[in-house]
Every structure is written in C-alpha cells, then in structure tokens.
Short mmCIF file of C-alpha atoms in Angstrom, two decimals:
data_model
loop_
_atom_site.label_atom_id
_atom_site.label_comp_id
_atom_site.label_asym_id
_atom_site.label_seq_id
_atom_site.Cartn_x
_atom_site.Cartn_y
_atom_site.Cartn_z
CA UNK A 1 134.01 7.06 -34.44
CA UNK A 2 135.58 6.68 -31.36
CA UNK A 3 134.24 5.45 -28.57
CA UNK A 4 132.40 2.92 -26.35
CA UNK A 5 129.77 5.47 -25.87
CA UNK A 6 128.42 5.23 -29.08
CA UNK A 7 128.15 1.29 -28.95
CA UNK A 8 126.65 1.61 -25.56
CA UNK A 9 123.59 4.09 -27.04
CA UNK A 10 120.42 2.41 -26.48
CA UNK A 11 117.98 3.14 -29.66
CA UNK A 12 114.32 3.73 -29.39
CA UNK A 13 112.60 0.42 -29.83
CA UNK A 14 115.57 -1.80 -28.79
CA UNK A 15 114.26 -5.38 -27.83
CA UNK A 16 115.09 -6.16 -24.14
CA UNK A 17 117.32 -9.26 -24.68
CA UNK A 18 117.29 -11.45 -21.48
CA UNK A 19 116.94 -15.04 -20.82
CA UNK A 20 114.08 -15.50 -23.61
CA UNK A 21 116.25 -14.28 -26.04
CA UNK A 22 119.16 -16.12 -25.40
CA UNK A 23 116.97 -19.41 -25.55
CA UNK A 24 115.37 -18.51 -28.76
CA UNK A 25 118.54 -17.62 -30.55
CA UNK A 26 120.45 -20.40 -29.12
CA UNK A 27 117.92 -22.68 -31.21
CA UNK A 28 118.14 -20.42 -34.19
CA UNK A 29 122.32 -20.64 -34.20
CA UNK A 30 122.04 -24.42 -33.43
CA UNK A 31 120.74 -24.73 -37.22
CA UNK A 32 123.73 -22.83 -38.32
CA UNK A 33 126.07 -25.10 -36.35
CA UNK A 34 124.85 -28.10 -38.11
CA UNK A 35 125.12 -26.24 -41.62
CA UNK A 36 128.57 -25.40 -40.93
CA UNK A 37 129.05 -29.41 -39.92
CA UNK A 38 127.60 -29.94 -43.49
CA UNK A 39 129.18 -27.27 -45.28
CA UNK A 40 132.83 -28.22 -44.23
CA UNK A 41 132.47 -31.82 -44.37
CA UNK A 42 134.04 -32.16 -47.69
CA UNK A 43 137.18 -30.33 -46.18
CA UNK A 44 138.02 -33.39 -44.32
CA UNK A 45 136.93 -35.57 -47.16
CA UNK A 46 138.68 -34.00 -49.95
CA UNK A 47 141.18 -36.78 -50.65
CA UNK A 48 138.50 -39.43 -50.20
CA UNK A 49 136.35 -37.37 -52.40
CA UNK A 50 138.93 -37.79 -55.13
CA UNK A 51 139.60 -41.49 -54.91
CA UNK A 52 135.71 -42.18 -54.56
CA UNK A 53 134.82 -40.44 -57.67
CA UNK A 54 138.03 -40.70 -59.79
CA UNK A 55 138.53 -36.87 -60.05
CA UNK A 56 141.66 -34.57 -60.29
CA UNK A 57 142.38 -31.35 -58.42
CA UNK A 58 140.07 -29.13 -60.73
CA UNK A 59 137.14 -31.40 -60.66
CA UNK A 60 137.44 -31.84 -56.74
CA UNK A 61 137.59 -28.12 -56.41
CA UNK A 62 134.22 -28.11 -58.40
CA UNK A 63 132.43 -29.75 -55.54
CA UNK A 64 133.36 -26.64 -53.13
CA UNK A 65 133.09 -24.06 -55.80
CA UNK A 66 129.37 -25.21 -56.75
CA UNK A 67 128.46 -25.35 -53.36
CA UNK A 68 129.82 -21.66 -52.88
CA UNK A 69 128.70 -20.46 -56.02
CA UNK A 70 125.02 -21.32 -54.96
CA UNK A 71 125.59 -19.86 -51.38
CA UNK A 72 126.93 -16.70 -53.13
CA UNK A 73 124.25 -16.26 -55.52
CA UNK A 74 121.71 -17.10 -52.88
CA UNK A 75 122.53 -14.21 -50.55
CA UNK A 76 120.40 -11.42 -51.93
CA UNK A 77 117.49 -13.51 -52.67
CA UNK A 78 117.67 -14.66 -48.88
CA UNK A 79 118.28 -11.34 -47.49
CA UNK A 80 114.81 -10.44 -49.36
CA UNK A 81 113.18 -13.70 -47.97
CA UNK A 82 114.00 -13.17 -44.40
CA UNK A 83 113.13 -9.18 -44.73
CA UNK A 84 109.79 -10.44 -46.05
CA UNK A 85 109.03 -13.56 -44.78
CA UNK A 86 110.84 -13.78 -41.20
CA UNK A 87 113.36 -15.79 -39.96
CA UNK A 88 111.22 -19.05 -39.02
CA UNK A 89 109.93 -19.73 -42.73
CA UNK A 90 113.36 -19.28 -44.27
CA UNK A 91 115.28 -21.29 -41.74
CA UNK A 92 112.96 -24.01 -41.85
CA UNK A 93 113.32 -24.27 -45.64
CA UNK A 94 117.00 -24.18 -45.20
CA UNK A 95 117.16 -27.14 -43.13
CA UNK A 96 115.04 -29.38 -45.11
CA UNK A 97 117.49 -28.38 -48.03
CA UNK A 98 120.70 -28.77 -46.53
CA UNK A 99 119.56 -31.94 -44.64
CA UNK A 100 118.28 -33.69 -48.16
CA UNK A 101 121.87 -32.47 -49.75
CA UNK A 102 124.13 -34.10 -46.84
CA UNK A 103 121.90 -37.41 -47.35
CA UNK A 104 122.16 -37.18 -50.88
CA UNK A 105 125.98 -37.11 -51.00
CA UNK A 106 126.00 -40.08 -48.73
CA UNK A 107 124.35 -42.30 -51.27
CA UNK A 108 125.78 -40.36 -54.76
CA UNK A 109 126.88 -43.23 -56.80
CA UNK A 110 128.41 -40.60 -59.38
CA UNK A 111 130.45 -37.40 -59.77
CA UNK A 112 127.40 -35.85 -61.13
CA UNK A 113 124.79 -36.58 -58.33
CA UNK A 114 127.49 -35.63 -55.91
CA UNK A 115 127.49 -32.30 -57.48
CA UNK A 116 123.83 -31.90 -57.49
CA UNK A 117 123.70 -32.89 -53.54
CA UNK A 118 126.52 -30.29 -52.88
CA UNK A 119 124.46 -27.55 -54.82
CA UNK A 120 121.21 -28.42 -52.82
CA UNK A 121 123.35 -28.29 -49.46
CA UNK A 122 124.59 -24.84 -50.45
CA UNK A 123 121.14 -23.64 -51.09
CA UNK A 124 119.94 -24.72 -47.81
CA UNK A 125 123.12 -23.54 -45.97
CA UNK A 126 122.74 -20.02 -47.52
CA UNK A 127 119.47 -19.68 -45.77
CA UNK A 128 121.02 -20.09 -42.40
CA UNK A 129 123.56 -17.29 -41.33
CA UNK A 130 121.70 -14.23 -42.35
CA UNK A 131 118.38 -15.51 -40.57
CA UNK A 132 120.54 -16.17 -37.36
CA UNK A 133 121.73 -12.52 -37.71
CA UNK A 134 118.38 -11.27 -38.09
CA UNK A 135 117.12 -13.28 -35.13
CA UNK A 136 119.77 -11.45 -33.22
CA UNK A 137 118.87 -8.09 -34.12
CA UNK A 138 115.16 -8.93 -33.46
CA UNK A 139 115.78 -10.10 -29.87
CA UNK A 140 118.82 -8.40 -28.42
CA UNK A 141 119.54 -4.57 -28.21
CA UNK A 142 121.57 -2.91 -30.98
CA UNK A 143 124.54 -2.30 -28.66
CA UNK A 144 124.75 -6.16 -28.42
CA UNK A 145 125.01 -6.55 -32.08
CA UNK A 146 128.80 -6.95 -32.83
CA UNK A 147 129.24 -9.62 -29.54
CA UNK A 148 126.08 -11.39 -30.92
CA UNK A 149 127.26 -11.55 -34.51
CA UNK A 150 130.90 -12.97 -33.26
CA UNK A 151 129.22 -15.43 -30.84
CA UNK A 152 127.28 -16.57 -34.13
CA UNK A 153 130.41 -16.94 -35.64
CA UNK A 154 132.07 -18.74 -33.00
CA UNK A 155 129.32 -21.44 -33.00
CA UNK A 156 129.66 -22.01 -36.65
CA UNK A 157 133.54 -22.67 -35.87
CA UNK A 158 132.48 -24.86 -33.34
CA UNK A 159 130.40 -26.89 -36.42
CA UNK A 160 133.91 -26.92 -38.27
CA UNK A 161 135.73 -28.33 -35.20
CA UNK A 162 132.99 -31.01 -34.98
CA UNK A 163 133.44 -31.76 -39.01
CA UNK A 164 137.19 -31.70 -38.42
CA UNK A 165 137.46 -34.16 -35.16
CA UNK A 166 134.11 -35.99 -35.30
CA UNK A 167 133.08 -36.76 -38.98
CA UNK A 168 136.87 -37.11 -39.88
CA UNK A 169 136.87 -40.22 -37.47
CA UNK A 170 133.62 -41.10 -38.70
CA UNK A 171 134.68 -41.37 -42.14
CA UNK A 172 137.44 -43.44 -41.66
CA UNK A 173 135.91 -45.61 -39.15
CA UNK A 174 132.78 -46.67 -40.59
CA UNK A 175 132.83 -45.24 -44.18
CA UNK A 176 131.86 -42.61 -46.63
CA UNK A 177 128.08 -43.43 -46.68
CA UNK A 178 127.63 -44.43 -43.00
CA UNK A 179 129.31 -41.12 -41.70
CA UNK A 180 127.40 -38.56 -44.31
CA UNK A 181 124.06 -40.35 -43.62
CA UNK A 182 124.59 -40.54 -40.10
CA UNK A 183 125.68 -37.00 -39.85
CA UNK A 184 122.44 -35.94 -41.50
CA UNK A 185 120.25 -37.08 -38.74
CA UNK A 186 121.62 -33.85 -36.90
CA UNK A 187 119.45 -31.92 -39.28
CA UNK A 188 116.18 -33.41 -38.58
CA UNK A 189 117.22 -32.86 -34.65
CA UNK A 190 117.28 -28.93 -35.07
CA UNK A 191 114.59 -28.92 -37.31
CA UNK A 192 112.49 -30.33 -34.52
CA UNK A 193 113.82 -27.95 -31.94
CA UNK A 194 113.37 -25.31 -34.24
CA UNK A 195 109.37 -25.66 -35.16
CA UNK A 196 108.65 -26.07 -31.50
CA UNK A 197 110.59 -23.22 -29.79
CA UNK A 198 111.61 -20.49 -32.47
CA UNK A 199 109.68 -17.18 -32.69
CA UNK A 200 110.82 -14.39 -35.12
CA UNK A 201 110.73 -11.58 -32.45
CA UNK A 202 109.73 -10.67 -28.79
CA UNK A 203 106.06 -9.88 -27.75
CA UNK A 204 105.62 -6.48 -28.59
CA UNK A 205 108.54 -5.84 -31.00
CA UNK A 206 106.50 -6.96 -34.03
CA UNK A 207 108.25 -5.28 -37.17
CA UNK A 208 106.70 -2.26 -38.96
CA UNK A 209 104.40 -3.77 -41.86
CA UNK A 210 105.29 -2.57 -45.32
CA UNK A 211 104.03 -3.08 -48.57
CA UNK A 212 105.31 -5.87 -51.06
CA UNK A 213 105.19 -4.64 -54.61
CA UNK A 214 106.98 -7.54 -56.38
CA UNK A 215 109.88 -6.68 -58.50
CA UNK A 216 109.76 -3.28 -57.68
CA UNK A 217 110.11 -3.87 -54.18
CA UNK A 218 112.99 -6.31 -54.66
CA UNK A 219 114.73 -3.49 -56.85
CA UNK A 220 114.14 -0.85 -54.46
CA UNK A 221 115.43 -2.96 -51.26
CA UNK A 222 118.65 -4.01 -53.40
CA UNK A 223 119.27 -0.37 -54.79
CA UNK A 224 118.76 1.31 -51.28
CA UNK A 225 121.05 -1.09 -49.49
CA UNK A 226 123.93 -0.70 -52.00
CA UNK A 227 123.85 3.11 -52.08
CA UNK A 228 125.05 2.83 -48.37
CA UNK A 229 128.69 3.44 -48.37
CA UNK A 230 128.54 1.03 -45.01
CA UNK A 231 127.18 -1.72 -46.86
CA UNK A 232 129.77 -1.67 -49.78
CA UNK A 233 132.24 -1.60 -47.10
CA UNK A 234 131.07 -4.56 -45.27
CA UNK A 235 131.17 -6.60 -48.38
CA UNK A 236 134.64 -5.75 -49.09
CA UNK A 237 135.71 -6.16 -45.61
CA UNK A 238 134.12 -9.67 -45.57
CA UNK A 239 135.52 -10.40 -49.05
CA UNK A 240 139.17 -9.69 -48.29
CA UNK A 241 139.36 -11.24 -44.67
CA UNK A 242 137.28 -14.66 -44.68
CA UNK A 243 138.39 -16.45 -47.92
CA UNK A 244 142.13 -17.45 -47.05
CA UNK A 245 140.97 -19.54 -44.08
CA UNK A 246 137.90 -20.54 -45.78
CA UNK A 247 139.84 -22.02 -48.87
CA UNK A 248 142.34 -23.55 -46.32
CA UNK A 249 139.42 -25.34 -44.21
CA UNK A 250 136.79 -26.16 -47.11
CA UNK A 251 139.11 -28.09 -49.27
CA UNK A 252 142.84 -27.22 -49.86
CA UNK A 253 144.39 -27.07 -46.28
CA UNK A 254 144.47 -30.86 -46.02
CA UNK A 255 145.71 -31.68 -49.33
CA UNK A 256 148.71 -28.74 -48.79
CA UNK A 257 149.85 -29.83 -45.66
CA UNK A 258 150.03 -33.72 -46.58
CA UNK A 259 151.19 -33.54 -50.04
CA UNK A 260 153.33 -30.44 -50.32
CA UNK A 261 154.37 -30.44 -46.37
CA UNK A 262 154.67 -33.94 -46.05
CA UNK A 263 152.74 -34.19 -43.03
CA UNK A 264 150.43 -37.25 -41.85
CA UNK A 265 146.85 -36.88 -42.05
CA UNK A 266 146.59 -37.12 -38.39
CA UNK A 267 148.96 -33.98 -37.94
CA UNK A 268 147.29 -31.99 -40.58
CA UNK A 269 143.94 -32.73 -38.99
CA UNK A 270 145.49 -31.40 -35.62
CA UNK A 271 146.45 -28.22 -37.77
CA UNK A 272 143.16 -27.65 -39.37
CA UNK A 273 141.69 -28.09 -35.60
CA UNK A 274 144.17 -25.36 -34.72
CA UNK A 275 142.74 -23.15 -36.97
CA UNK A 276 139.09 -23.43 -35.70
CA UNK A 277 140.30 -23.06 -32.18
CA UNK A 278 142.14 -20.14 -32.92
CA UNK A 279 139.16 -18.69 -34.63
CA UNK A 280 136.96 -19.59 -31.51
CA UNK A 281 139.35 -17.53 -29.30
CA UNK A 282 139.92 -14.95 -31.36
CA UNK A 283 136.25 -14.15 -32.10
CA UNK A 284 135.78 -13.65 -28.33
CA UNK A 285 138.35 -10.82 -28.42
CA UNK A 286 137.35 -9.51 -31.65
CA UNK A 287 133.69 -9.32 -30.21
CA UNK A 288 134.39 -7.55 -27.34
CA UNK A 289 136.65 -5.10 -28.63
CA UNK A 290 134.39 -3.98 -31.44
CA UNK A 291 131.17 -3.90 -28.87
CA UNK A 292 133.37 -1.49 -26.97
CA UNK A 293 135.37 0.60 -29.31
CA UNK A 294 133.85 0.94 -33.06
CA UNK A 295 137.02 2.67 -33.96
CA UNK A 296 138.88 -0.53 -33.38
CA UNK A 297 136.88 -2.27 -36.59
CA UNK A 298 138.93 -1.12 -39.65
CA UNK A 299 142.47 -1.57 -37.69
CA UNK A 300 141.57 -5.23 -36.86
CA UNK A 301 140.32 -5.72 -40.37
CA UNK A 302 143.44 -4.39 -42.11
CA UNK A 303 145.75 -5.83 -39.32
CA UNK A 304 144.42 -9.32 -40.05
CA UNK A 305 144.61 -9.08 -43.86
CA UNK A 306 148.19 -7.79 -43.35
CA UNK A 307 148.94 -10.55 -41.03
CA UNK A 308 147.78 -13.09 -43.18
CA UNK A 309 149.38 -12.02 -46.19
CA UNK A 310 152.88 -11.74 -44.71
CA UNK A 311 152.62 -15.56 -43.04
CA UNK A 312 151.24 -17.13 -46.32
CA UNK A 313 154.23 -15.34 -48.12
CA UNK A 314 156.72 -16.55 -45.45
CA UNK A 315 155.01 -20.15 -45.52
CA UNK A 316 155.21 -20.35 -49.33
CA UNK A 317 158.76 -18.84 -49.95
CA UNK A 318 160.36 -20.72 -47.24
CA UNK A 319 163.46 -21.75 -48.85
CA UNK A 320 163.64 -25.48 -47.67
CA UNK A 321 161.31 -28.32 -49.24
CA UNK A 322 158.90 -28.10 -46.15
CA UNK A 323 158.01 -25.17 -44.06
CA UNK A 324 159.22 -25.95 -40.47
CA UNK A 325 156.26 -26.88 -37.91
CA UNK A 326 156.53 -23.64 -35.69
CA UNK A 327 155.56 -21.64 -39.21
CA UNK A 328 152.83 -23.99 -39.99
CA UNK A 329 151.19 -23.27 -36.33
CA UNK A 330 151.76 -19.56 -36.96
CA UNK A 331 149.75 -19.57 -40.10
CA UNK A 332 146.93 -21.69 -38.66
CA UNK A 333 146.70 -19.49 -35.77
CA UNK A 334 146.90 -16.38 -38.10
CA UNK A 335 144.07 -17.92 -40.26
CA UNK A 336 141.76 -18.11 -37.20
CA UNK A 337 141.70 -14.52 -37.17
CA UNK A 338 140.06 -14.54 -40.51
CA UNK A 339 136.49 -15.49 -39.86
CA UNK A 340 136.23 -13.22 -36.72
CA UNK A 341 137.61 -10.41 -38.90
CA UNK A 342 135.16 -11.06 -41.62
CA UNK A 343 132.30 -10.61 -39.05
CA UNK A 344 133.29 -7.01 -38.94
CA UNK A 345 131.91 -6.50 -42.10
CA UNK A 346 128.31 -6.78 -40.77
CA UNK A 347 129.44 -4.08 -38.08
CA UNK A 348 129.64 -1.69 -41.14
CA UNK A 349 126.38 -2.89 -42.98
CA UNK A 350 124.35 -3.15 -39.78
CA UNK A 351 124.38 0.69 -38.75
CA UNK A 352 124.16 2.14 -42.30
CA UNK A 353 120.77 0.15 -42.78
CA UNK A 354 117.00 0.71 -41.04
CA UNK A 355 115.60 -2.79 -39.38
CA UNK A 356 113.49 -3.39 -42.91
CA UNK A 357 116.58 -3.73 -44.66
CA UNK A 358 118.63 -5.80 -42.52
CA UNK A 359 118.49 -9.00 -44.39
CA UNK A 360 119.07 -7.61 -47.64
CA UNK A 361 122.31 -5.83 -46.23
CA UNK A 362 123.45 -8.88 -44.72
CA UNK A 363 123.05 -10.80 -47.71
CA UNK A 364 125.11 -7.98 -49.84
CA UNK A 365 127.87 -8.56 -47.28
CA UNK A 366 127.79 -12.12 -46.73
CA UNK A 367 128.43 -12.56 -50.54
CA UNK A 368 131.69 -10.73 -50.34
CA UNK A 369 133.78 -13.66 -48.47
CA UNK A 370 132.25 -16.41 -50.40
CA UNK A 371 132.67 -14.87 -53.65
CA UNK A 372 136.27 -14.34 -52.88
CA UNK A 373 136.31 -18.13 -51.57
CA UNK A 374 134.80 -19.61 -54.87
CA UNK A 375 137.19 -17.78 -56.74
CA UNK A 376 140.07 -18.65 -55.01
CA UNK A 377 139.00 -22.34 -54.93
CA UNK A 378 138.81 -22.42 -58.71
CA UNK A 379 142.31 -20.57 -59.39
CA UNK A 380 143.98 -23.10 -57.00
CA UNK A 381 142.50 -26.14 -58.45
CA UNK A 382 143.49 -25.01 -61.84
CA UNK A 383 146.90 -23.72 -60.89
CA UNK A 384 147.55 -26.91 -59.45
CA UNK A 385 146.61 -28.96 -62.54
CA UNK A 386 148.51 -26.48 -64.59
CA UNK A 387 151.77 -26.88 -62.83
CA UNK A 388 151.98 -30.29 -61.88
CA UNK A 389 151.09 -29.74 -58.09
CA UNK A 390 152.96 -26.36 -57.41
CA UNK A 391 151.23 -25.29 -54.14
CA UNK A 392 153.34 -22.19 -54.01
CA UNK A 393 152.10 -21.09 -57.23
CA UNK A 394 148.47 -22.10 -56.86
CA UNK A 395 148.10 -20.20 -53.63
CA UNK A 396 149.65 -17.08 -55.15
CA UNK A 397 145.97 -16.48 -55.92
CA UNK A 398 145.14 -15.18 -52.36
CA UNK A 399 147.71 -12.43 -52.68
CA UNK A 400 145.63 -11.06 -55.98
CA UNK A 401 142.33 -11.30 -54.03
CA UNK A 402 143.62 -9.60 -51.24
CA UNK A 403 145.16 -6.47 -53.13
CA UNK A 404 141.60 -6.13 -55.06
CA UNK A 405 139.84 -6.22 -51.48
CA UNK A 406 142.19 -3.76 -49.76
CA UNK A 407 141.90 -1.32 -52.51
CA UNK A 408 138.22 -1.14 -52.43
CA UNK A 409 138.31 -0.87 -48.42
CA UNK A 410 140.74 1.93 -48.48
CA UNK A 411 138.65 3.77 -51.20
CA UNK A 412 135.39 3.34 -49.18
CA UNK A 413 136.35 3.81 -45.46
CA UNK A 414 135.97 7.60 -45.26
CA UNK A 415 132.74 7.98 -46.82
CA UNK A 416 131.16 5.22 -44.53
CA UNK A 417 132.61 6.70 -41.53
CA UNK A 418 131.25 10.31 -42.41
CA UNK A 419 127.76 8.62 -43.11
CA UNK A 420 127.86 6.63 -39.98
CA UNK A 421 128.52 9.59 -37.93
CA UNK A 422 125.78 11.49 -39.36
CA UNK A 423 123.25 8.84 -38.66
CA UNK A 424 124.67 8.55 -34.92
CA UNK A 425 124.02 12.28 -34.69
CA UNK A 426 120.62 11.62 -35.89
CA UNK A 427 119.83 8.68 -33.65
CA UNK A 428 120.70 10.83 -30.60
CA UNK A 429 118.60 13.76 -31.59
CA UNK A 430 115.58 11.04 -32.22
CA UNK A 431 116.34 9.61 -28.64
CA UNK A 432 116.25 12.94 -26.90
CA UNK A 433 112.83 13.81 -28.25
CA UNK A 434 111.16 10.17 -27.92
CA UNK A 435 108.75 10.83 -24.80
CA UNK A 436 109.48 9.14 -21.55
#
C-alpha cells in the first residue's frame, strides 16, 4: 500500500474532529497519563521495593509480572466492554481501580498485600489505553487515526517522564508511603474531570445499535477480529517492538545501569529519562510518517526491531567491564523508538475491523507487547538469580522473543496487505455511491 492518498481518504460517516474533539479526547488521554505514572512508578522504586519487602530479583520481578499478567489478560475483556458499554463507563471503572491500587501500594505492610495492590492497579490500567483509542476513533476522522494514536502514546510517555523525574525525587525526599499516597490524588483529579466533561461520541455520530447475545456475542467478536490477518499482524508487531523498552523502563533498566554498568542512581535516572524523551520525539516523527505514507508502517517496525537488537547486542557483548557512556546513550535513544513502533500495530488492526469491533481488535493487538514484556521480565529475574547476577545472560531473553515475533510478522505481512488493499477498493466504491 503506498500512498498518502490512501491515508487522506475520508470515509462515509467520519466524525468531524475540531476543537470539541480535542477537548474531549484530552480529558480521556489525561486518564491514560495518570495510569502510566502509576504503572511505571515501580520502575524508579525497584531497589527500594526490594529493600522494603526483603525480596530477591525473582520476587521483585513478580510485582511487574503480575501487574502485566492482569493487564494482558484484561485486554480482550476490556475491548469487549468498550465495544458494548462505551468509553466513559469503562474509563470510570479503570480510574477507580488503579487509584485504589496505587493507594494500597503506598500502605502495604507486606509483600503479599503489595502484590494484590499492583494487581488491582494493573486491572484499572488495562481499561485506559483501549478506551482512549476508541475515543479517538469516535471523535476524529479515520485519516487522523495514526497521528491520534501516536499522540496518545506520547502522552503516556509524558506520564513515564513524570514518574522518572518527579516520583523518583518524591520517593527519596518524603519516603515510600507519602510518595505513593500523594501520587494517588492525581487519580481523583482525572476522575472528576472525566465525569464532568467526557462524552463517548459527538452528537449525530452515535454508533449503530447491535444486539448483545451473551457468550455467543463474545465468541463472534473475538473470532471475527482474530480471523483478520491485520489484527494478527498488529498483535505481532506490538509484541516484537514494545517489550525491550517496557522491560527496561518498568523494572530492570535502573538495576542494570547501577549494578552492571556501575552508574550512580542519578546518572541512571537521567538515562531512563533519555529513553522517555527519545520516545516522545520519535513518536511525533513516526506518527507523521505513517499518517502520510502507509507503506512505511512495516519498514519502520522492522527497522526498529533490528536497530534494537543490534544496539542491545553491542552493549551486552562489549569487551570491557562497563559499556562506554556513548553506547549507553545510543541504547537509550534506540529504546525510545520501541513505543512508537508498537503503536504501528494498531495501524494494521484498525483498518482490518469495522467500528463495532475496534475495541476488541485493539485489545487483541495490545496483548502482544504486554505478553512479551511479562515473559521477559520473568525470564530476566530467573536468569539473574540462576547466574548470580549476570545481566549479559539474563537480557539474552530479549533476542529470543524478537526472533519469534519477527518470524510471525514476516509470515503474515503479505496476507494482511492483500486484505487491506481489497478493503480500500471496497471503501472507495462505497464512497462513490454515497449520495451527495
């Protein structure tokens, strides 16, 4: 698929966009912003959590693994909920859950209660991103989809930046309980904003009503979405691109930089911040490119995977005890491309499914990266314990999952492209026959 012309096609019934759309979408995306702050808060508190709860690397990784397990497991149910109930109801439930989870984590006296709090947080967090994607598709024209999705990812990374810069300082300034409890106030703020201003869709663009038939409806939604090669390709693109940066930022980046590379916590924090800043800048670039040239989607995704694997290999195989700072900087800049590349997965799933399946298809796609992240977080923790702290061996798990995902992308790419061309032709015919 080549061209910018395909991306500029206006489909029948497209919402108009405009200032009202920006306002409503901004309220929705603010919920995602806070969810990402809470999700990534453990990334700057990993070493503190190990000391607070007296746990080893495997047990520490269980915090993030459980959180991601709940998140990934909730993606298809949340997609179905969004398709059935609408954005506002699902986001409201999500905010309540992740705020309670963050507050519970602040006051958890034991490892078990802390685990339960992170699971609750993951459940609420799982309801945010798919809802925001659905909100964007309901308020903006289809041609704006890639850019709106990348901007949502950009706002999420801004939340990661707040976690890295602000929460880390609060943690070491006022202590564990005050930092996490204080941050939970942000959840209350966005809940009030959302209840006051959020609407599922603009007037005159209500979705077509469709019957709900219990388990049969659920099976049809999932099966129909999965049958589309674009949905499966989107899942594997998300799987292969997202997890290296997610694992680095969510838990293992700070310990790797401090324990394996001999950096101070302050310097390691600056490098984590560099990943986030790189993500934000590259997200804008990728969004503009994909919005104008759909043919660039797969080259961008594959190029990001190859660049990530190359720089990771160079860092882990560096012959000296510590990799030089310039190489660590390059690593962090390249890791910044992982998030924007993962958003391309939604640009394969979105055109492959009609509006009434967008939530379900997005949920399937969004599972990919989080399943990969969860698997890698677990593998790294186990390998660290098994090897006495060898990060070179532990991070080799990254290459195994990249190879798996890459093989699936290459297998599905031609079939998905052919189906997308057929849909584009059909939509043009439909546009021609729509009465003026």
